[in-house]
Amino acid sequence: MDNKIKNSIIFVTGGAGFIGSYVIEELLTHEPKKIVILDNFIRGSHENMKNFKDHPAIKLVEGDIRNSEVLEQCVEGSDFVFHMAALRINACAASPQEGFEVMLQATFNLANLCVKHKVKKVIYSSTASVYGLAQHFPTPETDNPYNNQTFYGGAKVWGEQLFRSYKFMYGLDYIALRYFNVYGPNMDTDGKYTEVMIKWLDCVRDNKQPAIFGDGTDSMDFVHVKDVAHANVLALLSDVSDEAFNVGDRVETNLKQMLDTLLHVNHSKQEPIYKEANSINPVSRRLADISKAGKLLGYKPTISLEQGLKGLSEWYFEKQKQTHKI
Ligand SMILES: NC(=O)c1ccc[n+]([C@@H]2O[C@H](COP(=O)([O-])OP(=O)(O)OC[C@H]3O[C@@H](n4cnc5c(N)ncnc54)[C@H](O)[C@@H]3O)[C@@H](O)[C@H]2O)c1
């Protein structure tokens, strides 16, 4: 694989976010000429960027992808684009109008600008949400998206299809990556499943019994953010185009197992208490078939849940110490 990144100019939307900041850290090891980050900091942070914000190749633009002029200034001259800026699933549900502007309208503008300025390849952050509750487990990329019930998932399906049609009509190369349940240091602490990890870590810290809502059998495919970042870099380096790939760990972990692992890595002897489920989870199971990404991109997850949860616990407890010092 030749190094396309060296001396190239890369534009990353949402680069101050959780996953984007890890992607940038890995990209920098390949010596790009410049990385332009556009982020409005509704979720991203300077803290996420602390390992690279003073790097000479980094250019940070604080702005909104909905601003077409700013967007064009960032796309112009770029060789490659990572499109990672998005609203969270709950934010899209809370404001479909804003969801439309960010997830659809701005993505549409971006695709047009990529064609206009002859961008060589776009890596689009998609999601396992496109499947809703999938038809098969492990879920291959060929499972259909008709079980998705969310605006967010629908917008990502459309984004994938937009890039597909632009490849067909204009030859714009792209890859869509469908991330499963991403976790790791800097993750959002009030997300749908991440919130539960954080609540359990609080119980570990306070030596309290952690609660499981429901019977603990809902499962997910947890993938460490560093593995996700590596998948992004592999997608750029490879010559593959016009494909969507699952990015997961191919390990199904239910809530009870996740809690057991979290307690184990923290040497906690607490036992869970079970409480009645307070909401219905329409997606009770997730497990990625990652054989396609393995075959075509050389993707192979490297961080086990046990290792990952150990690192996550260290990060969280350190962050708490720092916050209490202030
Ligand atoms: N974290 C996950 O588990 C997960 C799973 C599947 C897909 N994804 C997708 O991966 C991508 C990155 O996710 P993340 O977890 O890093 O989320 P994140 O919220 O941490 O990162 C998104 C970034 O985009 C920025 N942003 C949002 N709206 C913007 C706008 N209008 N203009 C400019 N910047 C804007 C935010 O400030 C944030 O820094 C997103 O596209 C997300 O949909 C994430």
XYZ file of C-alpha atoms and ligand atoms in Angstrom:
370
model
C 0.000 0.000 0.000
C 1.675 3.263 -1.039
C 1.459 6.142 1.379
C -1.126 8.480 -0.097
C -1.209 10.504 3.094
C 2.369 11.781 3.067
C 2.384 15.420 1.888
C -1.344 15.395 1.193
C -3.961 17.871 2.382
C -6.791 16.317 4.362
C -10.022 17.913 5.471
C -11.819 16.455 8.502
C -15.323 17.617 9.412
C -15.992 17.057 13.113
C -12.284 16.537 13.802
C -12.543 17.852 17.365
C -14.973 15.057 18.192
C -14.414 11.715 19.861
C -13.570 9.533 16.837
C -12.281 12.345 14.594
C -9.548 13.307 17.043
C -8.215 9.725 17.095
C -8.293 9.590 13.292
C -6.248 12.796 13.139
C -3.706 11.467 15.619
C -3.139 8.422 13.437
C -3.102 10.435 10.200
C -0.323 12.645 11.598
C 1.979 9.635 11.910
C 1.862 9.430 8.072
C 3.181 13.003 7.703
C 0.445 14.820 5.786
C 1.200 18.340 4.617
C -1.882 19.769 6.257
C -4.990 18.646 8.113
C -7.861 21.117 8.114
C -10.404 20.576 10.896
C -13.851 22.153 10.740
C -15.839 21.840 13.954
C -18.447 23.980 15.690
C -17.636 22.424 19.092
C -21.212 21.527 19.935
C -19.748 18.219 21.092
C -16.074 18.360 20.208
C -13.475 19.862 22.521
C -9.974 21.286 22.705
C -9.302 18.599 25.309
C -9.901 15.913 22.629
C -7.320 17.689 20.464
C -4.692 18.157 23.147
C -2.207 15.679 21.591
C -2.051 17.524 18.275
C -3.575 20.994 18.444
C -0.154 22.672 18.341
C 1.170 20.443 15.544
C 2.319 22.612 12.615
C 0.291 20.582 10.087
C -2.993 21.275 11.897
C -5.301 24.066 10.847
C -8.383 24.450 13.019
C -11.404 26.268 11.662
C -14.079 26.913 14.258
C -17.237 26.971 12.211
C -20.307 25.134 11.049
C -20.569 22.700 8.148
C -23.913 24.364 7.367
C -22.001 27.471 6.324
C -21.367 26.768 2.607
C -18.684 29.441 2.223
C -16.606 28.137 5.096
C -17.174 24.594 3.875
C -15.907 25.483 0.410
C -12.795 27.203 1.795
C -11.987 23.983 3.646
C -12.661 21.636 0.723
C -10.727 23.716 -1.814
C -7.241 22.290 -2.220
C -7.956 19.158 -0.174
C -6.897 15.778 -1.520
C -9.010 13.752 0.887
C -12.033 14.340 3.093
C -13.196 12.551 6.237
C -16.828 13.467 6.859
C -17.410 12.869 10.556
C -19.447 15.884 11.723
C -22.944 14.782 12.640
C -25.615 15.173 15.239
C -26.148 12.383 17.718
C -29.090 10.030 17.363
C -30.986 11.710 20.235
C -30.255 15.214 18.921
C -31.711 14.260 15.525
C -34.840 12.945 17.238
C -35.116 16.113 19.333
C -34.793 18.359 16.282
C -35.376 16.705 12.894
C -35.070 20.150 11.271
C -31.532 20.545 12.574
C -30.918 16.893 11.741
C -31.919 17.640 8.165
C -29.638 20.677 7.910
C -26.567 18.960 9.373
C -26.933 15.358 8.250
C -28.535 15.867 4.829
C -28.223 19.432 3.519
C -24.620 19.991 4.620
C -23.606 16.498 3.468
C -25.167 17.257 0.084
C -23.223 20.538 -0.152
C -20.063 18.752 0.861
C -20.485 16.076 -1.821
C -21.008 18.776 -4.473
C -17.911 20.649 -3.308
C -15.868 17.443 -3.354
C -16.823 16.962 -7.006
C -16.185 20.625 -7.836
C -12.739 20.641 -6.209
C -11.778 17.160 -7.447
C -11.297 15.548 -4.063
C -9.658 12.154 -4.561
C -11.558 10.214 -1.916
C -14.141 10.744 0.817
C -14.365 8.574 3.929
C -17.889 8.847 5.252
C -18.737 7.987 8.862
C -21.840 5.839 8.722
C -23.297 3.670 11.453
C -24.686 0.278 12.416
C -27.911 2.200 13.058
C -28.602 1.858 9.330
C -29.665 -1.738 10.045
C -32.049 -1.089 12.945
C -32.527 -4.585 14.340
C -30.607 -6.529 11.720
C -31.826 -9.609 9.902
C -28.709 -11.723 10.467
C -26.117 -12.120 13.217
C -23.256 -11.566 12.614
C -24.679 -8.869 10.349
C -23.190 -8.611 6.851
C -23.204 -5.327 4.918
C -25.845 -6.806 2.602
C -28.533 -6.795 5.329
C -31.171 -4.286 4.289
C -31.809 -0.984 6.127
C -35.612 -1.268 6.302
C -35.664 -2.079 9.999
C -34.112 1.265 10.894
C -36.658 3.446 12.670
C -34.538 6.515 13.444
C -34.066 9.812 11.636
C -30.332 9.498 12.327
C -30.084 6.022 10.760
C -32.200 7.166 7.811
C -29.962 10.184 7.265
C -26.861 7.977 7.257
C -28.452 5.571 4.755
C -29.150 8.564 2.561
C -25.576 9.840 3.004
C -24.198 6.494 1.874
C -26.528 6.494 -1.117
C -25.630 10.083 -1.958
C -21.942 9.210 -2.205
C -22.821 6.045 -4.128
C -24.751 8.045 -6.715
C -21.954 10.652 -6.937
C -19.458 7.879 -7.636
C -21.794 6.629 -10.379
C -22.527 10.087 -11.832
C -19.270 11.974 -11.237
C -16.664 9.356 -10.363
C -16.190 10.670 -6.795
C -14.384 7.918 -4.875
C -15.651 7.167 -1.389
C -15.907 4.557 1.324
C -18.638 4.413 3.981
C -17.740 2.937 7.359
C -20.561 1.620 9.534
C -19.270 1.859 13.071
C -20.835 -0.334 15.739
C -20.675 0.604 19.456
C -17.577 2.760 19.732
C -16.045 3.342 23.165
C -12.775 4.506 24.701
C -11.200 7.492 26.452
C -12.875 10.841 25.601
C -16.151 9.158 24.718
C -19.399 10.914 25.298
C -20.518 10.332 28.867
C -24.221 10.804 28.253
C -24.764 8.730 25.107
C -27.280 5.890 24.795
C -25.028 3.003 25.897
C -21.977 4.979 27.002
C -24.000 6.554 29.801
C -24.496 3.159 31.367
C -20.737 2.474 31.368
C -20.141 5.769 33.139
C -22.881 5.142 35.721
C -21.295 1.783 36.482
C -17.863 3.390 36.819
C -19.387 5.831 39.316
C -20.684 2.817 41.287
C -17.196 1.262 41.239
C -15.720 4.529 42.551
C -18.365 4.904 45.275
C -18.407 1.195 46.119
C -22.117 0.956 45.348
C -24.176 -1.738 43.640
C -24.517 -1.083 39.890
C -28.007 -1.323 38.389
C -28.993 -3.234 35.265
C -32.280 -2.138 33.744
C -34.036 -5.170 32.234
C -32.585 -8.669 32.304
C -29.137 -7.678 30.992
C -29.414 -9.741 27.806
C -29.445 -6.829 25.315
C -26.186 -7.102 23.428
C -23.805 -4.871 21.517
C -20.629 -5.101 19.507
C -18.177 -2.831 21.335
C -15.287 -1.593 19.269
C -12.442 0.462 20.642
C -12.051 3.963 19.191
C -8.413 3.272 18.225
C -9.523 0.334 16.079
C -12.162 2.565 14.472
C -9.563 5.249 13.764
C -7.315 2.655 12.160
C -10.193 1.458 9.955
C -10.547 5.048 8.705
C -6.882 5.283 7.808
C -6.975 1.876 6.086
C -10.018 3.028 4.092
C -8.083 6.026 2.842
C -4.911 4.100 2.059
C -6.648 1.314 0.157
C -7.602 1.576 -3.506
C -11.082 0.274 -2.746
C -13.947 2.630 -3.589
C -17.755 2.586 -3.648
C -18.100 0.162 -0.740
C -19.607 0.201 2.751
C -17.871 -1.688 5.565
C -18.896 -2.740 9.038
C -16.438 -1.628 11.698
C -16.984 -3.650 14.844
C -15.145 -6.158 16.980
C -17.178 -9.247 15.983
C -17.744 -10.019 19.645
C -21.267 -9.915 21.012
C -21.354 -8.668 24.595
C -24.512 -8.362 26.609
C -24.974 -5.790 29.357
C -24.411 -8.310 32.135
C -21.141 -9.487 30.545
C -20.011 -5.928 30.038
C -20.674 -5.098 33.672
C -18.873 -8.265 34.836
C -15.815 -7.273 32.770
C -15.918 -3.708 34.073
C -16.100 -4.932 37.685
C -13.351 -7.482 37.044
C -10.853 -4.978 35.573
C -11.512 -2.690 38.544
C -11.165 -5.522 41.120
C -14.669 -4.769 42.380
C -16.686 -7.461 44.168
C -20.008 -5.647 43.763
C -23.031 -7.591 42.465
C -25.562 -5.945 40.115
C -29.110 -5.142 41.151
C -31.725 -5.709 38.476
C -34.364 -3.061 37.908
C -37.343 -2.966 35.601
C -36.440 -1.746 32.105
C -37.434 1.931 31.866
C -37.643 1.989 28.065
C -38.025 -0.429 25.199
C -34.873 -0.892 23.173
C -35.912 -1.585 19.564
C -32.368 -2.742 18.755
C -31.751 -5.483 21.296
C -28.871 -7.128 19.488
C -25.790 -6.102 17.541
C -22.966 -8.144 16.113
C -20.916 -7.120 13.095
C -19.670 -9.400 10.381
C -16.314 -7.757 9.707
C -15.002 -10.245 7.159
C -15.447 -7.808 4.258
C -13.353 -5.107 5.956
C -10.799 -7.777 6.849
C -10.539 -8.995 3.273
C -10.637 -5.700 1.368
C -9.083 -3.246 3.846
C -6.955 -5.492 6.059
C -8.974 -4.361 9.095
C -8.517 -6.432 12.241
C -9.565 -5.165 15.677
C -6.712 -5.319 18.172
C -8.100 -4.126 21.524
C -10.145 -6.604 23.567
C -13.059 -5.399 25.681
C -11.102 -6.231 28.828
C -8.083 -4.136 27.740
C -10.356 -1.382 26.478
C -12.412 -1.168 29.671
C -9.232 -1.066 31.737
C -8.018 1.956 29.741
C -11.452 3.541 29.891
C -11.598 3.179 33.691
C -8.134 4.725 34.093
C -9.118 7.647 31.879
C -12.392 8.225 33.684
C -10.963 8.102 37.208
C -8.065 10.374 36.216
C -10.501 12.837 34.642
C -12.549 12.855 37.848
C -9.432 13.555 39.904
C -8.537 16.494 37.660
C -12.092 17.889 37.796
C -12.159 17.727 41.587
C -8.776 19.446 41.823
C -10.127 22.483 39.945
N -19.542 7.141 18.578
C -20.190 6.143 18.003
O -20.432 5.100 18.642
C -20.599 6.214 16.556
C -21.236 5.089 16.021
C -21.625 5.138 14.695
C -21.359 6.239 13.910
N -20.753 7.334 14.458
C -20.507 8.483 13.578
O -19.135 8.810 13.637
C -18.946 10.214 13.473
C -18.138 10.755 14.630
O -18.825 10.439 15.828
P -18.279 10.785 17.274
O -18.669 9.680 18.188
O -16.858 11.181 17.172
O -19.218 12.019 17.626
P -18.833 13.469 18.191
O -20.129 14.134 18.481
O -17.837 13.354 19.275
O -18.140 14.136 16.922
C -18.834 14.854 15.952
C -18.184 16.204 15.834
O -18.889 16.972 14.873
C -19.039 18.283 15.358
N -20.219 18.869 14.725
C -21.509 18.523 14.882
N -22.308 19.303 14.136
C -21.489 20.154 13.468
C -21.722 21.199 12.547
N -22.959 21.535 12.169
N -20.654 21.880 12.058
C -19.392 21.578 12.449
N -19.116 20.588 13.331
C -20.161 19.888 13.831
C -19.170 18.142 16.869
O -18.823 19.308 17.579
C -18.212 16.997 17.144
O -16.908 17.478 17.428
C -20.340 10.822 13.381
O -20.644 10.998 12.020
C -21.235 9.749 13.992
O -22.532 9.818 13.467
C -20.371 7.352 15.774
